[in-house]
XYZ file of C-alpha atoms in Angstrom:
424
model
C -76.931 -27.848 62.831
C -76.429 -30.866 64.735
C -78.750 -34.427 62.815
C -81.174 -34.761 64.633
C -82.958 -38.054 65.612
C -85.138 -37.938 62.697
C -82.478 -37.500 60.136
C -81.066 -41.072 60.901
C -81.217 -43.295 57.956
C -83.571 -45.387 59.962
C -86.316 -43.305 61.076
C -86.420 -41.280 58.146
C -86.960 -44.192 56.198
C -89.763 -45.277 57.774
C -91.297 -41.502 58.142
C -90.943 -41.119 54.322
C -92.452 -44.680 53.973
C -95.534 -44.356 56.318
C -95.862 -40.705 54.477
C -95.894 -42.201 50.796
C -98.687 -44.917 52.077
C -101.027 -41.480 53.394
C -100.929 -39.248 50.377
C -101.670 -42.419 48.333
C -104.665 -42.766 50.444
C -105.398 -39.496 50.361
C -104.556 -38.721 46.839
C -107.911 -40.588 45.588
C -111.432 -40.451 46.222
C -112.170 -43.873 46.304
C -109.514 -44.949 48.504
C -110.006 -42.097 51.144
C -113.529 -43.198 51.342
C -113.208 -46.638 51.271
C -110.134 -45.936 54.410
C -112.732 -43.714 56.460
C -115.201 -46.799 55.904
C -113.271 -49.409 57.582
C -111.644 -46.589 60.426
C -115.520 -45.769 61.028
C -115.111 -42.327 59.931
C -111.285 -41.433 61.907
C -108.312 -40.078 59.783
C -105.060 -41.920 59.746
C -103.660 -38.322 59.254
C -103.450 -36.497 62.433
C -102.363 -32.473 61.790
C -99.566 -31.417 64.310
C -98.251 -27.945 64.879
C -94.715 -28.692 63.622
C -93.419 -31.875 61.429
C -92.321 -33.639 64.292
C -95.686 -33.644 65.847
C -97.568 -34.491 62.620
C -95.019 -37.287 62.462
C -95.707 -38.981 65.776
C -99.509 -38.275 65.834
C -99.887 -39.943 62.144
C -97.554 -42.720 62.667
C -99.287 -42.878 66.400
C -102.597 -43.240 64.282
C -101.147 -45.829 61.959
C -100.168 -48.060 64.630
C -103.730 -47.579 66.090
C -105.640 -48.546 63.083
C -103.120 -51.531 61.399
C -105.792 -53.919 61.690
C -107.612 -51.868 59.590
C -105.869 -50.894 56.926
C -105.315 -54.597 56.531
C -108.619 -55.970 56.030
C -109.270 -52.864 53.406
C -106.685 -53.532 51.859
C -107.176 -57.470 51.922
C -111.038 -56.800 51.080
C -112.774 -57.501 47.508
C -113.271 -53.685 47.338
C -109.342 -53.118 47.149
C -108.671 -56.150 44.484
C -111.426 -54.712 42.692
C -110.773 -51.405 42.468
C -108.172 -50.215 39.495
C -105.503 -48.921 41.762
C -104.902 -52.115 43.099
C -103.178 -52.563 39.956
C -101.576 -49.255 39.709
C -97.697 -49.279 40.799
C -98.502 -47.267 43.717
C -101.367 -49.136 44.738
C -99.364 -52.560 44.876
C -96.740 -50.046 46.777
C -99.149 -48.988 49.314
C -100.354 -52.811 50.050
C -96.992 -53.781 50.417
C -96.340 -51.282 52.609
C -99.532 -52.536 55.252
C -99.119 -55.898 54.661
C -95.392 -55.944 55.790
C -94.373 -56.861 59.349
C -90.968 -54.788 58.790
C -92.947 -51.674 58.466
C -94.891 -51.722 61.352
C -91.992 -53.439 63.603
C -90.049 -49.882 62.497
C -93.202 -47.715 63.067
C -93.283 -49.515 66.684
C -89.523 -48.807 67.053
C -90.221 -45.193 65.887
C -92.840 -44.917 68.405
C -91.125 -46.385 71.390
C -88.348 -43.966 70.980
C -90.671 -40.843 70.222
C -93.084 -41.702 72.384
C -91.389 -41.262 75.388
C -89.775 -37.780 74.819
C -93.359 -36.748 73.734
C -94.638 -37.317 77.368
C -91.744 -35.033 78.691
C -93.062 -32.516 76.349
C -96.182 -32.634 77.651
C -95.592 -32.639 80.991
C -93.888 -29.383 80.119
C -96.870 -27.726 79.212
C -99.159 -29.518 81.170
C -101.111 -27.560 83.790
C -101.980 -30.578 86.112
C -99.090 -29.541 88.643
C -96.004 -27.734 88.680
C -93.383 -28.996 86.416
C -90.455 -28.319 87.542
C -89.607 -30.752 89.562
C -90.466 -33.625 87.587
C -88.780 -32.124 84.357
C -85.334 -33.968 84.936
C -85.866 -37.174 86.236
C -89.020 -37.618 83.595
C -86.361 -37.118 81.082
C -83.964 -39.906 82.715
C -86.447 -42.265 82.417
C -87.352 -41.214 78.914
C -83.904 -42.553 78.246
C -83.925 -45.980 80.382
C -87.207 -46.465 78.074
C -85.336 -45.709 75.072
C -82.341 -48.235 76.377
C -85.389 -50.889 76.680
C -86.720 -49.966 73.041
C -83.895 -51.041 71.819
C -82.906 -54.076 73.899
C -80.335 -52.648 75.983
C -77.841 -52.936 72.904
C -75.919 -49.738 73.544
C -74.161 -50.132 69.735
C -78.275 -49.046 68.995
C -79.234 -46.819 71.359
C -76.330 -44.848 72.127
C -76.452 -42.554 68.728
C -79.986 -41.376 69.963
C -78.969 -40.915 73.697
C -75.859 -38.704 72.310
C -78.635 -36.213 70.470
C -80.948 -36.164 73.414
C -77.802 -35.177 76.230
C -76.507 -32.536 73.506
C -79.866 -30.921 73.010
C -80.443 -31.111 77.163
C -76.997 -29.666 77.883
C -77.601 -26.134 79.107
C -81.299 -26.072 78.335
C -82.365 -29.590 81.216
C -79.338 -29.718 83.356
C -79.626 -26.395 85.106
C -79.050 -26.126 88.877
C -82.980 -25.438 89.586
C -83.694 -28.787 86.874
C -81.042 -30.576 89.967
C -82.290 -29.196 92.473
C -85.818 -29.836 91.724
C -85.462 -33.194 90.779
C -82.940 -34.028 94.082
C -85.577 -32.116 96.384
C -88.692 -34.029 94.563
C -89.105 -37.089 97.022
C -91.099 -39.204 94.309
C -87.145 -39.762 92.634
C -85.025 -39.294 96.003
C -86.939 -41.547 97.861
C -86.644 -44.336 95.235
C -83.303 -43.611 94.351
C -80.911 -42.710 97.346
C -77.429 -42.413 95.116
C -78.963 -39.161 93.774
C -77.013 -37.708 96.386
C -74.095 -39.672 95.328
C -74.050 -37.582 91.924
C -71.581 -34.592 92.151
C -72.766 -32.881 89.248
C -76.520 -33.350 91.299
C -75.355 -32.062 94.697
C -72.704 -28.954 92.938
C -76.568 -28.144 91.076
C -78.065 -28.285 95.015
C -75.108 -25.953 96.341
C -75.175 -23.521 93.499
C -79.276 -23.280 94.551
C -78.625 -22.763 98.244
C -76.281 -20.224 97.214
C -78.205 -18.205 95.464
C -81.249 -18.231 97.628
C -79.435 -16.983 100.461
C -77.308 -14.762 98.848
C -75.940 -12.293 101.301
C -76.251 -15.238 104.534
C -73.662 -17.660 104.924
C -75.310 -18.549 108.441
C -78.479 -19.875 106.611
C -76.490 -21.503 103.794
C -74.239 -23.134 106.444
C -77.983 -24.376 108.391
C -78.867 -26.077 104.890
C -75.916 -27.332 104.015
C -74.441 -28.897 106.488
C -77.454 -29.741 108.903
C -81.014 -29.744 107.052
C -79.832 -31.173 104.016
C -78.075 -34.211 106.171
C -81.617 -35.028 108.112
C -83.552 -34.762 104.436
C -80.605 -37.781 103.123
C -81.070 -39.094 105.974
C -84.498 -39.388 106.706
C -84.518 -37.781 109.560
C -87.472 -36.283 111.887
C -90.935 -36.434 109.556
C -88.670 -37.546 106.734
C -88.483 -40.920 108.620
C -92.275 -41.568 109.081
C -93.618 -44.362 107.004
C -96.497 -41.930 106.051
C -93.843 -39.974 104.571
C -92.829 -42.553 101.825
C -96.194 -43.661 101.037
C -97.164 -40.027 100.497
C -94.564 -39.978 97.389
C -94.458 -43.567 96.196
C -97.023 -42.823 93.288
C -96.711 -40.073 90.735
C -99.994 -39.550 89.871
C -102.456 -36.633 89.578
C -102.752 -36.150 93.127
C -99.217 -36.234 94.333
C -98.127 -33.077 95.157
C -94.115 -32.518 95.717
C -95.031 -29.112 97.463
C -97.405 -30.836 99.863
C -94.718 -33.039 101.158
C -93.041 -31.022 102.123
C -95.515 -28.526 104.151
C -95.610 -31.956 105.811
C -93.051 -33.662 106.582
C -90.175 -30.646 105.900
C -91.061 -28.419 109.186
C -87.645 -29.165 111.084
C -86.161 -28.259 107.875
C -87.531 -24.526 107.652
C -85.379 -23.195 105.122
C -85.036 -26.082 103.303
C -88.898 -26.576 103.378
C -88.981 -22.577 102.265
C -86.371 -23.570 99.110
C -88.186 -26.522 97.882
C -91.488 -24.509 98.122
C -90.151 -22.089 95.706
C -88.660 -24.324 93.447
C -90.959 -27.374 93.037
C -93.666 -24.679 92.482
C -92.195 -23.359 89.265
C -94.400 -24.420 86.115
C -93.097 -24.474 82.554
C -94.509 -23.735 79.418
C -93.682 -25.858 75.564
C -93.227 -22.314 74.120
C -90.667 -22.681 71.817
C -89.307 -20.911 68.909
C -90.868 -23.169 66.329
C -94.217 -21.635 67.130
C -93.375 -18.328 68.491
C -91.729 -17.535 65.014
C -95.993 -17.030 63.660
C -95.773 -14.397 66.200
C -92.983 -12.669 65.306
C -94.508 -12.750 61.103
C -97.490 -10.956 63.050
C -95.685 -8.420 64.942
C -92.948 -7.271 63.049
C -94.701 -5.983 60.231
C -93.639 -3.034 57.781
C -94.599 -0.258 60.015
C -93.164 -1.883 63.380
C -89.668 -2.862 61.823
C -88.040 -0.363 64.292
C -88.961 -2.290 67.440
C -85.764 -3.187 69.520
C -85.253 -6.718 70.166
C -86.730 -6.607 73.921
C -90.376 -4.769 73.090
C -90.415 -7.258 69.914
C -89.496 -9.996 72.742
C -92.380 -8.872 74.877
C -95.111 -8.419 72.831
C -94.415 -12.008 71.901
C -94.155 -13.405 74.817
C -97.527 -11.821 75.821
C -99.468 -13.014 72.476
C -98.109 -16.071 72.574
C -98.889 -16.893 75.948
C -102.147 -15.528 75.823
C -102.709 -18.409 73.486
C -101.502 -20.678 75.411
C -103.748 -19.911 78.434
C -106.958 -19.732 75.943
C -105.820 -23.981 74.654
C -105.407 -24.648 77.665
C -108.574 -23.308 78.948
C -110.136 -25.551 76.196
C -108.396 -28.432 76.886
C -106.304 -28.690 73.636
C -103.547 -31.004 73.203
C -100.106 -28.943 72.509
C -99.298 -31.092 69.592
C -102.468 -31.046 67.661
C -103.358 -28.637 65.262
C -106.875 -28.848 63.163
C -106.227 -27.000 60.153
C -105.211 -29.421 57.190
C -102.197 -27.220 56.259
C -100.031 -28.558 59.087
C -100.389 -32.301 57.477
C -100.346 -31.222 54.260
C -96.482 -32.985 53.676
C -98.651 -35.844 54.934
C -101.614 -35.461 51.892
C -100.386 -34.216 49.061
C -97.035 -34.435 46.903
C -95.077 -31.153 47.155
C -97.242 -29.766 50.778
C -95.519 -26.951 52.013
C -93.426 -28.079 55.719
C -90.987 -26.648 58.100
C -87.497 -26.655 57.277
C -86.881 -27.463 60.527
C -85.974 -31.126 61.333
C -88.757 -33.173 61.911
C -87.780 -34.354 65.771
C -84.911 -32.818 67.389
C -85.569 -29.359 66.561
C -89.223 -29.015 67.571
C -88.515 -31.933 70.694
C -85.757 -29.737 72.105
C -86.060 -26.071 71.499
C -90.056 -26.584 73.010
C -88.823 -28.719 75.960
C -85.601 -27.110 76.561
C -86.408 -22.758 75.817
C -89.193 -23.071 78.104
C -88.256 -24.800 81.208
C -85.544 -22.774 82.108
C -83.381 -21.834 79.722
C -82.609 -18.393 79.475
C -81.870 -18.056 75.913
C -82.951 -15.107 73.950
C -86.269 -16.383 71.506
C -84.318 -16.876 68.034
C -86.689 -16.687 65.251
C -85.542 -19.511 62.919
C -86.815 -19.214 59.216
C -89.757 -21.283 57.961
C -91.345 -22.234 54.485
C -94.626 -22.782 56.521
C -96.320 -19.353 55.665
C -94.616 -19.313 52.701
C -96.638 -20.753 49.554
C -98.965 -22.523 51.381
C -101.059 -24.757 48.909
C -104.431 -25.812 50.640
C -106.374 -28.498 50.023
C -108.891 -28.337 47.143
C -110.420 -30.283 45.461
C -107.906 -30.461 42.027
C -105.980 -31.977 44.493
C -107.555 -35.184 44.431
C -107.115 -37.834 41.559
C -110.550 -38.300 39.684
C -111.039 -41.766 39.280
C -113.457 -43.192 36.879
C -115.034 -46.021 39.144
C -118.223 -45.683 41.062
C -117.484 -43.595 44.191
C -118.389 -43.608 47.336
C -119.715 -40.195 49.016
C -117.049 -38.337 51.195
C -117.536 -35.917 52.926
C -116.422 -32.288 51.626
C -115.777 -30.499 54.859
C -114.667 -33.808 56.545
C -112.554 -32.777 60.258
C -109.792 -34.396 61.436
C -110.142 -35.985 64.819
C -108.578 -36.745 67.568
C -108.411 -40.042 68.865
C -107.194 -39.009 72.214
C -104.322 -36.970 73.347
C -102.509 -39.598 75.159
C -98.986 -41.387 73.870
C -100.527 -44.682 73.728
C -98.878 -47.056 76.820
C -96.403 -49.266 74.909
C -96.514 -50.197 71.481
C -96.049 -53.836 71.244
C -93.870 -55.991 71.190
C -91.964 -56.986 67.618
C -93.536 -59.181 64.883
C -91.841 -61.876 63.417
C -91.161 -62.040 59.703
């Protein structure tokens, strides 16, 4: 298995850092109650469906309420209370009051962050995906470049892990085609046409939607693609490039081109098709509950494409019933997905914490056509809940916490930059 992004000495550092600081918290009564006193009542813990999205939404949460965790743990409560003597305790208020740490949960979250937005746009249901999947993911990578200065020495060991992960899953001739036929990137960028691998990616599309006639792929080629580069006909109006200059919830790629594409007809017809494709975040990590479900004792004879089937159809039925209540992909509300994040010894996925769940959701689903690949997990496997031997009794007055306390969300959103840097 290739290391992942999470694996590197540096983010795993601070993962295992910000995760000691929450099961502290956690661990104690009087300390989770006197945290959900100065957050008002919000969990710094923030359950996600795989360790990678517990990861971000926690440390996401962390960055959200620093200010805080400082004042409780710079408040007479804290100095009076017995584990601010404890080891762990004068651990855990290091760990807040430090600039380093929260200058490496920034870093974390300026390199997550942006790779989290092209997973949701994957599974959004705002618009087609499609075409939006390729270049969003190019300019997940210029942000990366900016998180860390520019200095390629830094960034280049986490651009190496995204291109391997993308290579044969993102860089498909529809992902090339879609994002060269988009107008939002073409228009802002004309040396997309410049790229060979790009235009080979076009080709192979033209090809094979006009598979037995070389008439129409010669009209495409070699006369409607030439007035699209070159702007010309409706491509030319000025309403044409204000109508794509914004991404935003109303722009729609398809729309274009029903407008400005009609002396282009079966170019118009090819980008129809293609920038309406959606795409879907359903990747093995979570399809592999499924499969537990399905292949049971008595169905252990199913071949590989039935059990494929009845998987895809479960799964996806789920799918359409969170999105139908507006759930965010990489939330999850029961307390077992966090529990890494609570309590010592909480059952989690084997699987690395960011490039395996990143990748195999963004890549398997938007176009890849890889088999589904059940990979093993410890998730269902010993599975300590949360009760309440789990918390450390503590002999000083306490304050009342709840007992069936939910986590919430404090909005789905990857928060719009992080900061800049402290100083030390």
């Amino acid at each position: 298995m290739l290391e992942g992004i999470g694996k590197q000495p540096k983010f795993k550092g601070i993962i295992d850092k910000a995760k000691a600081f929450t099961i502290f918290v956690y661990a104690h009564h009087n300390t989770l109650a006197m945290m959900r006193k100065y957050t008002k009542r919000r969990d710094i813990v923030m359950p996600g469906v795989t360790r990678f999205a517990t990861a971000f939404l926690t440390l996401q949460s962390l960055m959200e309420k620093k200010q805080e965790l400082r004042a409780m743990f710079s408040s007479e409560a804290w100095d009076k209370s017995k584990w601010a003597k404890s080891p762990k305790g004068k651990t855990a208020f290091a760990t807040v009051m430090s600039t380093a740490f929260w200058n490496d949960v920034t870093l974390c979250l300026k390199v997550f962050g942006p790779l989290v937005m092209v997973l949701r746009l994957v599974d959004g249901d705002r618009k087609p995906s499609m075409g939006f999947v390729y270049g969003e993911l190019k300019n997940a990578k210029e942000d990366i470049k900016g998180a860390y200065k520019q200095v390629e020495t830094n960034y280049r060991p986490i651009l190496d892990i995204i291109d391997g992960k993308a290579k044969g899953r993102l860089d498909s001739a529809l992902h090339l085609t879609g994002y060269f036929l988009n107008p939002f990137y073409f228009y802002k960028d004309h040396t997309i046409q410049d790229d060979p691998i790009i235009m080979d990616g076009v080709f192979t599309c033209v090809e094979a939607f006009f598979p037995d006639d070389v008439n129409v792929q010669d009209e495409v080629i070699n006369r409607e693609l030439l007035k699209y580069k070159n702007k010309e006909g409706g491509f030319g109006r000025p309403l044409a490039t204000m109508g794509c200059a914004t991404n935003n919830d109303t722009y729609d790629p398809v729309g274009w081109w029903s407008n400005y594409g009609n002396h282009t007809p079966h170019l118009k017809k090819m980008a129809h098709r293609i920038l309406s494709l959606t795409s879907s975040s359903s990747g093995c990590e979570r399809n592999w509950s499924t499969f537990e479900g399905i292949q049971t004792k008595k169905r252990n004879r199913l071949d590989a494409t039935r059990l494929n089937n009845l998987v895809y159809v479960q799964f996806n039925a789920k799918l359409i019933n969170n999105k139908r209540k507006g759930k965010d992909i990489l939330r999850a509300s029961e307390a077992t997905y966090a529990q890494g994040w609570i309590v010592e010894g909480g059952a989690v996925d084997e699987e690395d914490p960011v490039s395996g769940l990143t990748w195999e959701l963004i890549g398997e689903a938007t176009g890849a056509d890889e088999a589904l690949q059940p990979r093993r997990t410890t998730r269902n496997v010993g599975v300590r809940e949360l009760h309440e031997e789990d918390f450390l009794s503590d002999d000083d007055p306490e304050e009342e916490v709840d007992e069936d306390f939910e986590f919430e969300s404090d909005g789905d959103q990857v928060m719009e930059g992080y900061g800049e840097e402290e100083d030390e």
